[in-house]
Coordinates of C-alpha atoms and ligand atoms in Angstrom, one line a residue:
M1383 CA -9.3 24.3 38.2
A1384 CA -10.7 24.7 34.7
L1385 CA -8.4 26.0 31.9
P1386 CA -9.0 28.9 29.5
R1387 CA -9.8 27.4 26.1
T1388 CA -6.5 28.2 24.4
D1389 CA -4.6 26.5 27.2
Q1390 CA -6.8 23.5 26.9
M1391 CA -6.0 23.4 23.2
Q1392 CA -2.3 23.5 24.0
L1393 CA -2.7 20.5 26.2
D1394 CA -4.7 18.7 23.6
R1395 CA -2.1 19.3 21.0
F1396 CA 0.6 18.1 23.3
L1397 CA -1.2 14.9 24.0
E1398 CA -1.7 14.3 20.2
R1399 CA 2.0 14.9 19.7
L1400 CA 3.0 12.5 22.5
D1401 CA 0.9 9.7 20.9
Q1402 CA 2.7 10.2 17.7
V1403 CA 6.3 10.3 19.0
A1404 CA 5.7 7.5 21.5
A1405 CA 4.9 5.2 18.6
R1406 CA 8.4 5.7 17.2
E1407 CA 10.5 5.6 20.4
I1408 CA 12.9 2.7 20.3
G1409 CA 16.2 4.5 21.2
Y1410 CA 16.0 5.0 24.9
P1411 CA 15.9 2.6 27.8
V1412 CA 12.4 3.4 29.0
A1413 CA 9.5 1.0 28.9
F1414 CA 6.0 2.2 27.8
D1415 CA 3.9 -0.9 28.3
F1416 CA 2.1 0.2 31.4
D1417 CA -1.3 1.4 32.5
Y1418 CA -1.4 3.0 35.9
S1419 CA -4.9 4.6 35.6
A1420 CA -6.0 2.7 38.7
L1421 CA -3.7 5.1 40.6
V1422 CA -5.4 8.3 39.4
P1423 CA -7.3 8.8 42.7
F1424 CA -4.0 9.2 44.5
L1425 CA -3.3 12.4 42.4
S1426 CA -5.7 14.1 44.7
F1427 CA -3.3 14.0 47.7
S1428 CA -0.1 15.8 48.4
L1429 CA 1.9 12.6 49.0
N1430 CA 5.3 13.2 50.5
N1431 CA 7.7 10.5 51.7
A1432 CA 10.3 12.7 53.4
G1433 CA 12.7 10.9 55.7
D1434 CA 13.5 7.2 56.1
P1435 CA 10.9 4.9 54.7
F1436 CA 11.5 2.5 57.6
M1437 CA 10.9 5.0 60.3
P1438 CA 7.6 6.6 61.5
M1439 CA 6.9 10.1 60.3
T1440 CA 4.8 12.9 61.6
Y1441 CA 3.2 13.8 58.2
L1442 CA 0.8 11.0 57.6
L1443 CA 0.2 11.5 53.8
N1444 CA 3.1 9.3 52.9
S1445 CA 3.3 6.0 51.1
H1446 CA 6.3 4.6 53.1
E1447 CA 4.4 1.3 53.5
F1448 CA 4.5 0.8 49.7
E1449 CA 8.0 2.2 49.4
R1450 CA 9.2 -0.5 51.9
E1451 CA 7.6 -3.2 49.8
V1452 CA 9.2 -1.9 46.7
V1453 CA 12.7 -1.7 48.1
S1454 CA 12.3 -5.1 49.8
F1455 CA 11.4 -6.7 46.5
Y1456 CA 14.5 -5.3 44.8
A1457 CA 16.7 -6.1 47.8
Q1458 CA 15.6 -9.7 47.3
L1459 CA 16.3 -9.7 43.5
A1460 CA 19.7 -8.2 44.3
R1461 CA 20.4 -10.9 47.0
A1462 CA 20.9 -8.4 49.8
P1463 CA 22.0 -10.0 53.1
E1464 CA 18.9 -10.7 55.2
G1465 CA 18.3 -7.8 57.6
Q1466 CA 21.6 -6.2 56.7
W1467 CA 20.4 -3.9 53.9
W1468 CA 18.6 -0.6 53.6
G1469 CA 17.1 1.3 50.6
Y1470 CA 14.7 3.9 49.4
V1471 CA 12.9 5.1 46.2
T1472 CA 14.9 7.8 44.5
N1473 CA 14.3 10.1 41.6
G1474 CA 16.4 7.9 39.3
S1475 CA 19.8 6.3 39.1
T1476 CA 21.7 9.6 39.0
E1477 CA 20.5 10.0 42.6
G1478 CA 21.1 6.3 43.4
N1479 CA 24.7 6.6 42.1
L1480 CA 25.2 9.8 44.0
Y1481 CA 24.0 8.1 47.1
G1482 CA 26.3 5.1 46.6
L1483 CA 29.3 7.3 46.1
Y1484 CA 28.3 9.5 49.1
L1485 CA 28.3 6.4 51.3
A1486 CA 31.6 5.3 49.8
R1487 CA 33.2 8.7 50.6
E1488 CA 31.9 8.7 54.2
L1489 CA 33.4 5.2 54.6
L1490 CA 36.6 5.8 52.8
P1491 CA 37.3 9.6 52.8
E1492 CA 40.8 9.0 51.3
G1493 CA 39.4 6.8 48.6
I1494 CA 39.9 7.1 44.8
V1495 CA 36.9 6.3 42.5
Y1496 CA 37.6 4.1 39.5
F1497 CA 35.1 4.1 36.7
S1498 CA 35.3 3.3 33.0
Q1499 CA 35.2 5.5 29.9
D1500 CA 31.8 4.1 29.1
S1501 CA 30.2 5.2 32.4
H1502 CA 27.1 7.4 32.3
Y1503 CA 27.6 11.1 31.8
S1504 CA 26.3 11.9 35.2
V1505 CA 29.1 10.1 37.0
G1506 CA 31.6 13.0 36.4
K1507 CA 29.1 15.5 37.8
N1508 CA 28.4 13.3 40.9
L1509 CA 32.2 13.1 41.6
H1510 CA 32.4 16.8 41.3
F1511 CA 29.6 17.3 43.8
L1512 CA 31.3 15.0 46.2
N1513 CA 34.8 16.3 45.4
M1514 CA 36.2 12.8 45.3
R1515 CA 39.5 11.8 43.7
H1516 CA 38.9 9.7 40.6
I1517 CA 40.6 7.9 37.8
M1518 CA 39.1 6.9 34.5
I1519 CA 39.8 3.3 33.4
R1520 CA 39.9 2.2 29.7
S1521 CA 37.0 0.3 28.3
Q1522 CA 37.2 -2.8 26.0
P1523 CA 35.7 -2.4 22.5
N1524 CA 32.4 -4.0 23.8
G1525 CA 32.1 -1.2 26.4
E1526 CA 33.2 -3.4 29.4
L1527 CA 35.8 -2.3 31.9
D1528 CA 39.4 -3.1 30.8
Y1529 CA 40.3 -5.3 33.8
D1530 CA 44.0 -5.2 32.9
D1531 CA 44.0 -1.5 33.0
L1532 CA 42.1 -1.6 36.3
R1533 CA 44.6 -4.0 37.9
E1534 CA 47.6 -2.1 36.7
T1535 CA 46.2 1.3 37.9
L1536 CA 45.2 -0.2 41.3
R1537 CA 48.6 -1.8 41.7
I1538 CA 50.4 1.6 41.6
R1539 CA 47.9 3.3 43.9
R1540 CA 47.8 0.9 46.7
D1541 CA 48.1 3.7 49.3
A1542 CA 44.5 5.0 48.6
P1543 CA 41.5 2.7 49.2
P1544 CA 39.6 2.1 45.9
V1545 CA 35.9 2.8 45.3
I1546 CA 34.9 0.9 42.2
F1547 CA 32.0 2.3 40.2
A1548 CA 30.9 -0.7 38.1
N1549 CA 28.5 -0.4 35.2
V1550 CA 26.1 -3.2 34.9
G1551 CA 24.7 -2.2 31.7
T1552 CA 26.7 0.8 30.2
T1553 CA 24.5 3.5 28.6
M1554 CA 25.5 3.1 25.0
K1555 CA 26.5 -0.6 24.6
E1556 CA 24.9 -2.2 27.7
A1557 CA 28.2 -3.8 28.6
R1558 CA 28.4 -5.3 32.1
D1559 CA 31.4 -4.9 34.3
D1560 CA 31.9 -8.2 36.1
I1561 CA 31.8 -7.5 39.9
G1562 CA 33.2 -11.0 40.5
V1563 CA 36.2 -10.3 38.4
I1564 CA 36.7 -6.9 40.0
R1565 CA 36.5 -8.5 43.4
S1566 CA 39.1 -11.1 42.5
I1567 CA 41.5 -8.4 41.3
L1568 CA 41.1 -6.6 44.6
D1569 CA 41.7 -9.9 46.5
D1570 CA 44.8 -10.7 44.4
L1571 CA 46.3 -7.3 45.3
A1572 CA 45.3 -7.9 49.0
I1573 CA 43.3 -4.6 49.0
E1574 CA 40.9 -5.1 51.9
S1575 CA 39.7 -1.6 52.4
R1576 CA 37.4 -1.0 49.4
Y1577 CA 33.9 -0.2 48.2
I1578 CA 32.1 -1.4 45.1
H1579 CA 29.1 0.5 43.8
C1580 CA 27.0 -1.0 41.0
D1581 CA 25.2 1.3 38.5
A1582 CA 22.5 -1.1 37.3
A1583 CA 20.2 1.7 36.0
L1584 CA 18.7 -0.4 33.2
C1585 CA 19.9 -4.0 33.9
G1586 CA 19.0 -4.0 37.6
G1587 CA 15.4 -4.4 36.4
Y1588 CA 16.0 -7.7 34.8
A1589 CA 19.5 -9.0 35.7
A1590 CA 18.1 -11.5 38.1
F1591 CA 16.1 -13.1 35.4
L1592 CA 19.0 -13.8 33.0
D1593 CA 20.5 -17.2 32.7
P1594 CA 23.2 -17.1 33.8
P1595 CA 22.8 -13.9 35.7
P1596 CA 25.6 -11.3 35.4
A1597 CA 27.8 -10.7 38.5
W1598 CA 26.0 -7.5 39.7
D1599 CA 24.4 -8.0 43.1
F1600 CA 25.2 -8.0 46.9
K1601 CA 26.2 -11.6 46.9
D1602 CA 28.6 -10.9 44.1
G1603 CA 30.2 -8.2 46.2
A1604 CA 28.4 -4.9 45.7
D1605 CA 28.2 -2.5 48.6
S1606 CA 25.4 -0.4 47.0
I1607 CA 23.3 -0.6 43.9
A1608 CA 21.3 1.9 41.9
I1609 CA 18.4 0.9 39.7
S1610 CA 16.0 3.1 37.6
G1611 CA 12.3 2.5 38.0
H1612 CA 11.3 4.2 34.8
K1613 CA 13.6 2.1 32.7
F1614 CA 12.9 -1.6 32.6
L1615 CA 9.8 -1.6 34.9
G1616 CA 8.3 1.5 33.4
S1617 CA 6.8 4.6 35.0
P1618 CA 5.3 7.9 33.8
V1619 CA 7.6 9.7 36.2
P1620 CA 11.3 9.1 36.5
C1621 CA 12.2 7.2 39.7
G1622 CA 14.6 4.6 41.0
I1623 CA 15.8 2.4 43.8
A1624 CA 18.9 2.9 45.9
L1625 CA 20.1 -0.1 47.9
A1626 CA 23.0 -0.4 50.3
R1627 CA 24.5 -2.5 53.0
R1628 CA 22.9 -1.3 56.3
S1629 CA 26.1 -0.7 58.1
H1630 CA 27.2 1.9 55.5
V1631 CA 24.0 3.8 55.9
E1632 CA 24.1 3.9 59.7
R1633 CA 27.2 6.0 59.4
I1634 CA 25.3 8.9 57.7
G1635 CA 21.8 9.1 59.2
H1636 CA 20.8 11.6 61.9
S1637 CA 17.5 12.4 63.5
V1638 CA 15.5 15.4 62.4
A1639 CA 12.9 16.6 64.9
Y1640 CA 11.0 18.7 62.3
I1641 CA 9.9 15.6 60.3
G1642 CA 10.0 13.2 63.3
S1643 CA 12.2 10.8 61.2
V1644 CA 15.8 10.1 60.3
D1645 CA 17.5 11.9 57.5
T1646 CA 19.1 9.1 55.5
T1647 CA 18.1 10.2 52.0
I1648 CA 19.4 12.9 49.6
S1649 CA 16.2 14.9 49.0
G1650 CA 14.1 16.3 51.8
S1651 CA 10.6 16.1 50.4
R1652 CA 10.4 12.9 48.4
N1653 CA 8.0 11.6 45.8
G1654 CA 5.2 9.6 47.3
L1655 CA 3.6 8.7 44.0
T1656 CA 6.5 6.8 42.5
P1657 CA 6.6 4.1 45.2
L1658 CA 2.9 3.5 44.5
I1659 CA 3.6 3.2 40.8
L1660 CA 6.5 0.8 41.3
W1661 CA 4.5 -1.2 43.8
Y1662 CA 1.6 -1.5 41.3
A1663 CA 3.9 -2.7 38.6
I1664 CA 5.6 -5.3 40.8
R1665 CA 2.3 -6.6 42.2
S1666 CA 0.5 -6.7 38.9
L1667 CA 3.3 -8.3 36.9
G1668 CA 4.7 -10.6 39.6
L1669 CA 8.0 -12.4 39.2
E1670 CA 6.7 -14.4 36.4
G1671 CA 5.4 -11.4 34.5
M1672 CA 8.7 -9.7 34.9
R1673 CA 10.7 -12.7 33.7
E1674 CA 8.4 -13.0 30.7
R1675 CA 8.9 -9.3 29.8
A1676 CA 12.7 -9.8 30.0
Q1677 CA 12.6 -12.9 27.8
R1678 CA 10.3 -11.2 25.2
S1679 CA 12.7 -8.2 25.1
L1680 CA 15.7 -10.5 24.6
R1681 CA 13.9 -12.2 21.7
T1682 CA 13.2 -8.8 20.1
A1683 CA 16.9 -7.9 20.4
A1684 CA 17.9 -11.2 18.8
Y1685 CA 15.4 -10.5 16.0
A1686 CA 16.8 -7.0 15.5
V1687 CA 20.4 -8.2 15.1
E1688 CA 19.3 -10.9 12.7
R1689 CA 17.3 -8.5 10.6
F1690 CA 20.2 -6.0 10.5
K1691 CA 22.5 -8.8 9.3
Q1692 CA 20.1 -9.8 6.6
A1693 CA 20.1 -6.2 5.4
G1694 CA 23.9 -6.2 5.3
I1695 CA 24.3 -3.8 8.3
G1696 CA 26.9 -4.7 10.9
A1697 CA 24.8 -4.7 14.1
W1698 CA 25.8 -6.5 17.3
R1699 CA 24.9 -6.7 21.0
N1700 CA 26.5 -7.8 24.1
P1701 CA 25.5 -11.3 25.5
Q1702 CA 21.9 -11.2 26.9
A1703 CA 21.6 -7.4 26.2
L1704 CA 18.5 -5.5 25.0
T1705 CA 20.7 -2.9 23.3
V1706 CA 21.5 -3.4 19.7
V1707 CA 24.5 -1.3 18.4
F1708 CA 24.9 -0.4 14.7
P1709 CA 26.7 2.2 12.5
S1710 CA 24.8 5.5 12.7
P1711 CA 22.1 5.9 10.0
P1712 CA 21.5 9.2 8.3
E1713 CA 20.1 12.1 10.4
P1714 CA 16.4 11.9 9.4
V1715 CA 16.3 8.2 10.4
R1716 CA 18.0 9.0 13.7
E1717 CA 15.5 11.7 14.4
K1718 CA 12.4 9.8 13.4
W1719 CA 13.3 6.9 15.7
Q1720 CA 14.9 9.0 18.5
L1721 CA 18.2 7.0 18.2
A1722 CA 20.9 8.0 20.6
S1723 CA 24.2 8.2 18.8
A1724 CA 27.9 8.7 19.8
G1725 CA 31.2 8.1 18.0
G1726 CA 29.7 7.0 14.7
F1727 CA 27.3 4.4 16.1
S1728 CA 23.7 4.4 17.3
H1729 CA 21.7 2.0 19.3
L1730 CA 18.2 0.8 19.7
I1731 CA 17.0 -0.6 22.9
C1732 CA 14.5 -3.5 22.7
M1733 CA 12.4 -2.5 25.7
P1734 CA 9.2 -4.5 26.3
H1735 CA 7.1 -2.1 24.2
V1736 CA 9.3 -2.4 21.1
R1737 CA 7.7 -4.5 18.4
Q1738 CA 9.2 -6.4 15.5
E1739 CA 7.3 -4.3 13.0
Q1740 CA 9.0 -1.2 14.3
I1741 CA 12.4 -2.8 13.7
D1742 CA 11.3 -3.8 10.1
E1743 CA 10.2 -0.3 9.5
L1744 CA 13.5 1.2 10.9
I1745 CA 15.5 -1.0 8.5
T1746 CA 13.4 -0.1 5.6
D1747 CA 13.9 3.6 6.5
I1748 CA 17.7 3.1 6.7
Q1749 CA 17.7 1.4 3.3
S1750 CA 15.6 4.1 1.7
A1751 CA 17.9 6.8 3.2
G1752 CA 20.9 5.2 1.4
G1753 CA 22.1 2.8 4.1
V1754 CA 24.8 3.3 6.8
Q1755 CA 28.4 4.2 6.5
Q1756 CA 30.3 1.1 7.6
Ligands
PLP2301 C1 20.1 5.9 32.6 C2 21.4 5.7 33.3 C3 21.8 6.4 34.4 C4 21.0 7.6 34.9 O1 19.8 7.2 35.4 P1 18.5 8.2 35.6 O2 17.5 7.2 36.2 O3 18.2 8.7 34.2 O4 19.0 9.2 36.5 C5 23.0 6.1 35.0 N1 23.7 5.1 34.6 C6 23.3 4.3 33.5 C7 24.2 3.2 33.1 C8 22.2 4.6 32.8 O5 21.8 3.9 31.8

């Protein structure tokens, strides 16, 4: 499969450009500190993980064995009840969130979904796909759900079972909705029929390593959880993990003779390479390696806030967050560092690959461009 020379040149130029832009990527929640070259031989196979990773499958070029290990690892981090959970490797948290909401709808067809203003932009789309009733709840200034607004809204809608879509790590401010608090509000109102989904796209990768850990997992009351694989863990291909209580999943699966498996996932054909990638990262880093990466990232975030303050720029972050929020700098600086911006502020996310020198350079750039509007 050789390429004509001009096409090869196009590829070469693309690679060169990627090297350049990757060196200045500090604005998105994706980790770059990986090397999966040991997995190159597996690119020679048409891997496909269609169907349930826990069931046998007729097509044998699948990596279900690795997928099971990956989801088991995250089930343990998320304190899933022993033997009472199920999960699979998704294409990312948009799919994991769709999956959680789908389970919720099958369980509570009359339910109303409650989610905060700070939820990811894909949530509205997912609700539209599923045609679910929904109500947006106010956020507090730090991006966290406004629990008073939630309580008040739930109180006047007691006829419909609530589906709470909690953000454990909002996209812009990395605020964490507290599932423990949400649960106690539901208990206070004596609402027994309910479902809690946790969108832990970024934070699910390291929440278990925080001290104290946020209230985000199955023990805290989640019914399903979505985590992105390409965010904290790091992957050259977007991917994620969907986890749910087993009893919820049993309501939706049905056998499909064509694949010789059970159809419990959203896609038919599924990526067989991403489970290998996630497995490789988990096994090579180990729990200690992951904890160390989380701590290093938190130190970088603390360093960034301190440096911004020294420069007279009002930056802040939520407790134990990797996301540092600050007033938007001028456009050329936002473009150079690929800084996501909304409502007059920008953020940088101190993922494991982000170095202190990059933060120093960003601050110098902001100062040379005339500072920020505060
Ligand atoms: C990134 C993100 C998503 C979407 O995840 P993908 O893996 O990109 O599909 C959803 N929710 C939150 C809070 C996110 O940060």
